[in-house]
CSV table of C-alpha atoms and ligand atoms in Angstrom, one decimal:
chain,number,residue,atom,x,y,z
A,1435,UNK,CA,0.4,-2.4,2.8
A,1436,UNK,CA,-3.1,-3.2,1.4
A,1437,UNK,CA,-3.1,-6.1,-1.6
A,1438,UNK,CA,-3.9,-2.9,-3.8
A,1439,UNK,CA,-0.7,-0.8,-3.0
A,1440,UNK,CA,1.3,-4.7,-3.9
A,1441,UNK,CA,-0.6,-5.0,-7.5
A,1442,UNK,CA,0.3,-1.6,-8.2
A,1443,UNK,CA,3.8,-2.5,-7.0
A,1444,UNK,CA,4.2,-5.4,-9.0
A,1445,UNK,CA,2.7,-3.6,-11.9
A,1446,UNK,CA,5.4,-0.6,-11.6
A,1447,UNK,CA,8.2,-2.3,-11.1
A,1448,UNK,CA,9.4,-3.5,-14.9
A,1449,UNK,CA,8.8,-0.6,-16.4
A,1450,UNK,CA,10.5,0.8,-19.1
A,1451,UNK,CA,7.8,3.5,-20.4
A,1452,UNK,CA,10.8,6.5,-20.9
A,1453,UNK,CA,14.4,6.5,-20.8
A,1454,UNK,CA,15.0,6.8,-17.2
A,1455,UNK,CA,14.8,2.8,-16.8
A,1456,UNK,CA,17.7,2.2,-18.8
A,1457,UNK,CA,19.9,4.2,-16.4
A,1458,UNK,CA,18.3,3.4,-12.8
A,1459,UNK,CA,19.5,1.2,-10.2
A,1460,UNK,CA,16.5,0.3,-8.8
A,1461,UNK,CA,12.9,2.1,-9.7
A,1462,UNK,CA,11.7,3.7,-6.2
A,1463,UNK,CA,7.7,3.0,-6.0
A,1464,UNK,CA,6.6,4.7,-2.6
A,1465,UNK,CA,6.7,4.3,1.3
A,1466,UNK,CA,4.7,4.4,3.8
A,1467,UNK,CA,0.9,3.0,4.2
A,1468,UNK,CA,-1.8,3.2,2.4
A,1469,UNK,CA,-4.1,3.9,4.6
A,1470,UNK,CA,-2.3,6.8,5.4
A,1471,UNK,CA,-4.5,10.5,5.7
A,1472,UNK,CA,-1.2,12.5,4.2
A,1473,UNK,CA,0.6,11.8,0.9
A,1474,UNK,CA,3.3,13.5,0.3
A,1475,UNK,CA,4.7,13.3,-3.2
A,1476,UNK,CA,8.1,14.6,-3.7
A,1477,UNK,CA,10.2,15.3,-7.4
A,1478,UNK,CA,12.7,12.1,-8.2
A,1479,UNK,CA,14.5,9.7,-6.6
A,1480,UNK,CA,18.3,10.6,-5.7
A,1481,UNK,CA,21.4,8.9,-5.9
A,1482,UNK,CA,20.6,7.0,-2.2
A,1483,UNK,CA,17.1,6.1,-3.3
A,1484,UNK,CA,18.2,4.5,-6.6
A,1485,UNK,CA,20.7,2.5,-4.6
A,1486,UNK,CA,18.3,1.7,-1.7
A,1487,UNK,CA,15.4,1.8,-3.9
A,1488,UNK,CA,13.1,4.0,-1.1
A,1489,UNK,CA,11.9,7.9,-1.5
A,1490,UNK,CA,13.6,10.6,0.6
A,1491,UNK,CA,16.5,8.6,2.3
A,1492,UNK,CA,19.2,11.0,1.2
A,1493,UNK,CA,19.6,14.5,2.9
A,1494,UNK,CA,16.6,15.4,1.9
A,1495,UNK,CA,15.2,12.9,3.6
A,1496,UNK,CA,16.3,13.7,6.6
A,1497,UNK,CA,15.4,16.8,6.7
A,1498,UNK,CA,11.6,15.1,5.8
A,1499,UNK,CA,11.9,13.0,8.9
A,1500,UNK,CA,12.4,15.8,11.2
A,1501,UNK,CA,9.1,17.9,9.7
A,1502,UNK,CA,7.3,14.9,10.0
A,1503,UNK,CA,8.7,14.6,13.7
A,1504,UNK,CA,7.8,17.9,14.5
A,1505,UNK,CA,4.1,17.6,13.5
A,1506,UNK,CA,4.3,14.3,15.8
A,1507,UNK,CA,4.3,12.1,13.0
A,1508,UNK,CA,7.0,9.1,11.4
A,1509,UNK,CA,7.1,7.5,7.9
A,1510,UNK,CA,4.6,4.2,8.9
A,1511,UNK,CA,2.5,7.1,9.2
A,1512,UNK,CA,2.2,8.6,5.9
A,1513,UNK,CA,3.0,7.5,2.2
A,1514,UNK,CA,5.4,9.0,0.4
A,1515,UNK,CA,6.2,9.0,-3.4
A,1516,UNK,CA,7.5,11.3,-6.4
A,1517,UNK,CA,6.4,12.5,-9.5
A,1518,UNK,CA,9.1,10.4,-11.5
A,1519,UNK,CA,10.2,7.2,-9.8
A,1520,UNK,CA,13.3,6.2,-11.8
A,1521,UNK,CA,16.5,8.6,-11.1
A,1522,UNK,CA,17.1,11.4,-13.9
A,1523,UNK,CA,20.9,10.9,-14.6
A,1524,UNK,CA,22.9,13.5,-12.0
A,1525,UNK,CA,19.6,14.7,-10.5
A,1526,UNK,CA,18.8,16.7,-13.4
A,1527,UNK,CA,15.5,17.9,-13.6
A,1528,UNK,CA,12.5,15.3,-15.0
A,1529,UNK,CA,11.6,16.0,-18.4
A,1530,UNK,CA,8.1,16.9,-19.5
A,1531,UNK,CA,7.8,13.5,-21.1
A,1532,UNK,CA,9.3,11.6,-18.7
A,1533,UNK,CA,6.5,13.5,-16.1
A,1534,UNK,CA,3.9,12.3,-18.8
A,1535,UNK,CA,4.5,8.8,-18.8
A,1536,UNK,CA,5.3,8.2,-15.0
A,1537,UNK,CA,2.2,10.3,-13.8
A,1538,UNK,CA,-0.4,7.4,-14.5
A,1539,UNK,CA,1.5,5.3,-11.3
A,1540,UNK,CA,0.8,9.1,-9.3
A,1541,UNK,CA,-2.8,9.2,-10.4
A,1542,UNK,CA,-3.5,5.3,-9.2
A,1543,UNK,CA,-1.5,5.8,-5.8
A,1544,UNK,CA,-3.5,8.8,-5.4
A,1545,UNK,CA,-6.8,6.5,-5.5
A,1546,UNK,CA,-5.5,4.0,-3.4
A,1547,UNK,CA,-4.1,6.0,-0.9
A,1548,UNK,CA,-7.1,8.5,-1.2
A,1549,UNK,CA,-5.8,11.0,1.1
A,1550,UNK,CA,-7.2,13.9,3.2
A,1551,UNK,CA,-4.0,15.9,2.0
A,1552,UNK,CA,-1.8,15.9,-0.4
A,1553,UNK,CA,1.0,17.6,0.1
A,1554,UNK,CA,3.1,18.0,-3.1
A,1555,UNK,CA,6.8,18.9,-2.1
A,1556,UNK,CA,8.4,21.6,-4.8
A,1557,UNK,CA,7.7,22.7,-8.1
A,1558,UNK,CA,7.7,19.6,-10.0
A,1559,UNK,CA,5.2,18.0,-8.0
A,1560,UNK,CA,2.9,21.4,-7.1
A,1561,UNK,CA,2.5,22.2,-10.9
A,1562,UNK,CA,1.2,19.0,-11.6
A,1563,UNK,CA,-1.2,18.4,-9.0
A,1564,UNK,CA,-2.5,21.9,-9.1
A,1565,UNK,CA,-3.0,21.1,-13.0
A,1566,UNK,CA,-4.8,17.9,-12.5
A,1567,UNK,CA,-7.4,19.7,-10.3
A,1568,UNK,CA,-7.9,22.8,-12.2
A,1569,UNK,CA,-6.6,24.9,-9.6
A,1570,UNK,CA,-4.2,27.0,-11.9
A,1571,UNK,CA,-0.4,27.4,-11.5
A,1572,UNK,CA,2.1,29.5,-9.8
A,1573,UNK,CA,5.5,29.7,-8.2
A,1574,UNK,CA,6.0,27.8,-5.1
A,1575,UNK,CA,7.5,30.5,-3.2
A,1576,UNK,CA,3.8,32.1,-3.6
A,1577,UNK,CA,1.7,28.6,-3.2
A,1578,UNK,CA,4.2,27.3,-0.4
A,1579,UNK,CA,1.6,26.5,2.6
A,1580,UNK,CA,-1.2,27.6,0.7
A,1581,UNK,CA,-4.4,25.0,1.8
A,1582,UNK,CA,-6.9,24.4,-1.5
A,1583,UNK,CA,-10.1,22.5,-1.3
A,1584,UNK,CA,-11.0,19.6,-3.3
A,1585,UNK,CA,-14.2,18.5,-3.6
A,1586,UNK,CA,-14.8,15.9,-6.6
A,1587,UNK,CA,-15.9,12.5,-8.0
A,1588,UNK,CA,-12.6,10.7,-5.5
A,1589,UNK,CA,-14.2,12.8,-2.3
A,1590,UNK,CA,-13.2,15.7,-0.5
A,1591,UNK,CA,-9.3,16.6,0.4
A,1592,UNK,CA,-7.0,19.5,1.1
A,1593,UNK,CA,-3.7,20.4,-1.3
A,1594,UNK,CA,-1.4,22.1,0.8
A,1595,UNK,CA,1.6,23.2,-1.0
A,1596,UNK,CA,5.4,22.9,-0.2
A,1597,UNK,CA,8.9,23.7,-0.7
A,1598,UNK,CA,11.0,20.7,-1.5
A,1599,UNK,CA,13.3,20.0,1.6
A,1600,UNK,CA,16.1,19.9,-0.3
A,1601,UNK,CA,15.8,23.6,-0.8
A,1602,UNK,CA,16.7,24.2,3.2
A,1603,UNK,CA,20.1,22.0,2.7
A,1604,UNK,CA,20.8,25.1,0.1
A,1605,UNK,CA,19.0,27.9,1.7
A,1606,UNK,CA,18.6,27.6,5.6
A,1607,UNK,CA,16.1,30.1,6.4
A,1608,UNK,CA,13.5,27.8,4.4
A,1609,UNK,CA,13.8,25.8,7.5
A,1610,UNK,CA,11.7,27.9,9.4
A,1611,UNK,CA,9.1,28.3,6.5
A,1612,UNK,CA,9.1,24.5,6.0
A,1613,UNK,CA,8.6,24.1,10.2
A,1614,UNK,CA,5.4,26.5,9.4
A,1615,UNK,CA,3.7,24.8,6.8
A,1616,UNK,CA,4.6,21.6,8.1
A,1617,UNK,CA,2.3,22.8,11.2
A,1618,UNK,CA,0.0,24.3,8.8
A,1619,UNK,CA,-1.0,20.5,7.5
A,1620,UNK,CA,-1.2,19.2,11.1
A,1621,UNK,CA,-3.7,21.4,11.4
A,1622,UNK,CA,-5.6,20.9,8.0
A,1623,UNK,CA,-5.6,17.4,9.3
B,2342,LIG,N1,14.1,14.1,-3.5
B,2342,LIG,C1,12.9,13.8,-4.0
B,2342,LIG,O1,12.2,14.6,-4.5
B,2342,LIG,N2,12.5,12.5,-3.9
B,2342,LIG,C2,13.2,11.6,-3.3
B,2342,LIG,O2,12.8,10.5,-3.2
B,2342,LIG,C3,14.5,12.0,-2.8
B,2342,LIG,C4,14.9,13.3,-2.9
């Protein structure tokens, strides 16, 4: 990990900005390397990622490892984080606040990461990275492997929508869809 990705780390890790610190085992920064081309940013941590304090090493997770397999890729490849990094008490969904106050760590991972493609995984995380670049809103079983075009101040890069994995341990048949637009950002890249 660069000595940029450890500041940030060591700045992140007290924090107490919303109410989700008072609850979480551990807060769950991000994975991966920096100088990774994707970054893939999912919703919250789970109960496993709270108690191992990593993203996506739940069921979900799994499910994320095998994409990543299948487009010839592993975690040391990529980085991975989420929109909220503390655990909302039984998975509920973040709150608009708590999105507010967390997003700030998002915004600076982004620029140290400074991906070719971001690839936000479900609702949570589309909505707020199509909002930050002005690229409108929608539902994510219409933006799901969608490719926009960035092209701003922090360079050029590629959005490329998906459904959260977690959605194919409740619906199956997004497997298939998630296999698709999986290939669909091995080919952006
Ligand atoms: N789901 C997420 O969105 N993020 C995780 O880290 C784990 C499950």
């Amino acid at each position: 990990m660069s000595g940029q990705i450890e500041d940030l780390e060591k700045d992140i890790r007290g924090c107490e900005k919303c109410g989700l610190s008072e609850k979480r085992t551990q807060i769950v920064i991000g994975d991966g390397t920096s100088e990774a081309d994707i970054l893939f940013i999912g919703e919250a941590p789970g109960r496993q990622e709270d108690k191992k304090g990593r993203p996506f090493v739940g069921r979900a997770g799994k499910i994320l490892d095998g994409l990543l397999e299948e487009i010839g890729l592993d975690r040391e490849d990529v980085y991975i984080t989420n929109i909220v990094l503390c655990r909302p008490p039984n998975n509920r969904d973040p709150e608009e606040e708590e999105i507010d106050r967390c997003t700030g760590y998002l915004d600076k991972h982004i620029k140290i990461v400074d991906p070719d493609v971001i690839v936000p995984l479900g609702s949570f995380a589309t909505s707020y990275i199509l909002d930050k670049y002005g690229l409108g809103d929608g539902s994510i079983s219409r933006l799901h492997g969608e490719v926009f075009s960035v092209s701003n101040l922090e360079g050029n890069f590629k959005i490329v929508p998906q459904y959260h994995p977690a959605a194919a341990l409740y619906n199956p048949d997004l497997r298939e869809v998630l296999e698709e637009d999986f290939r669909r950002v091995s080919e952006v890249l």
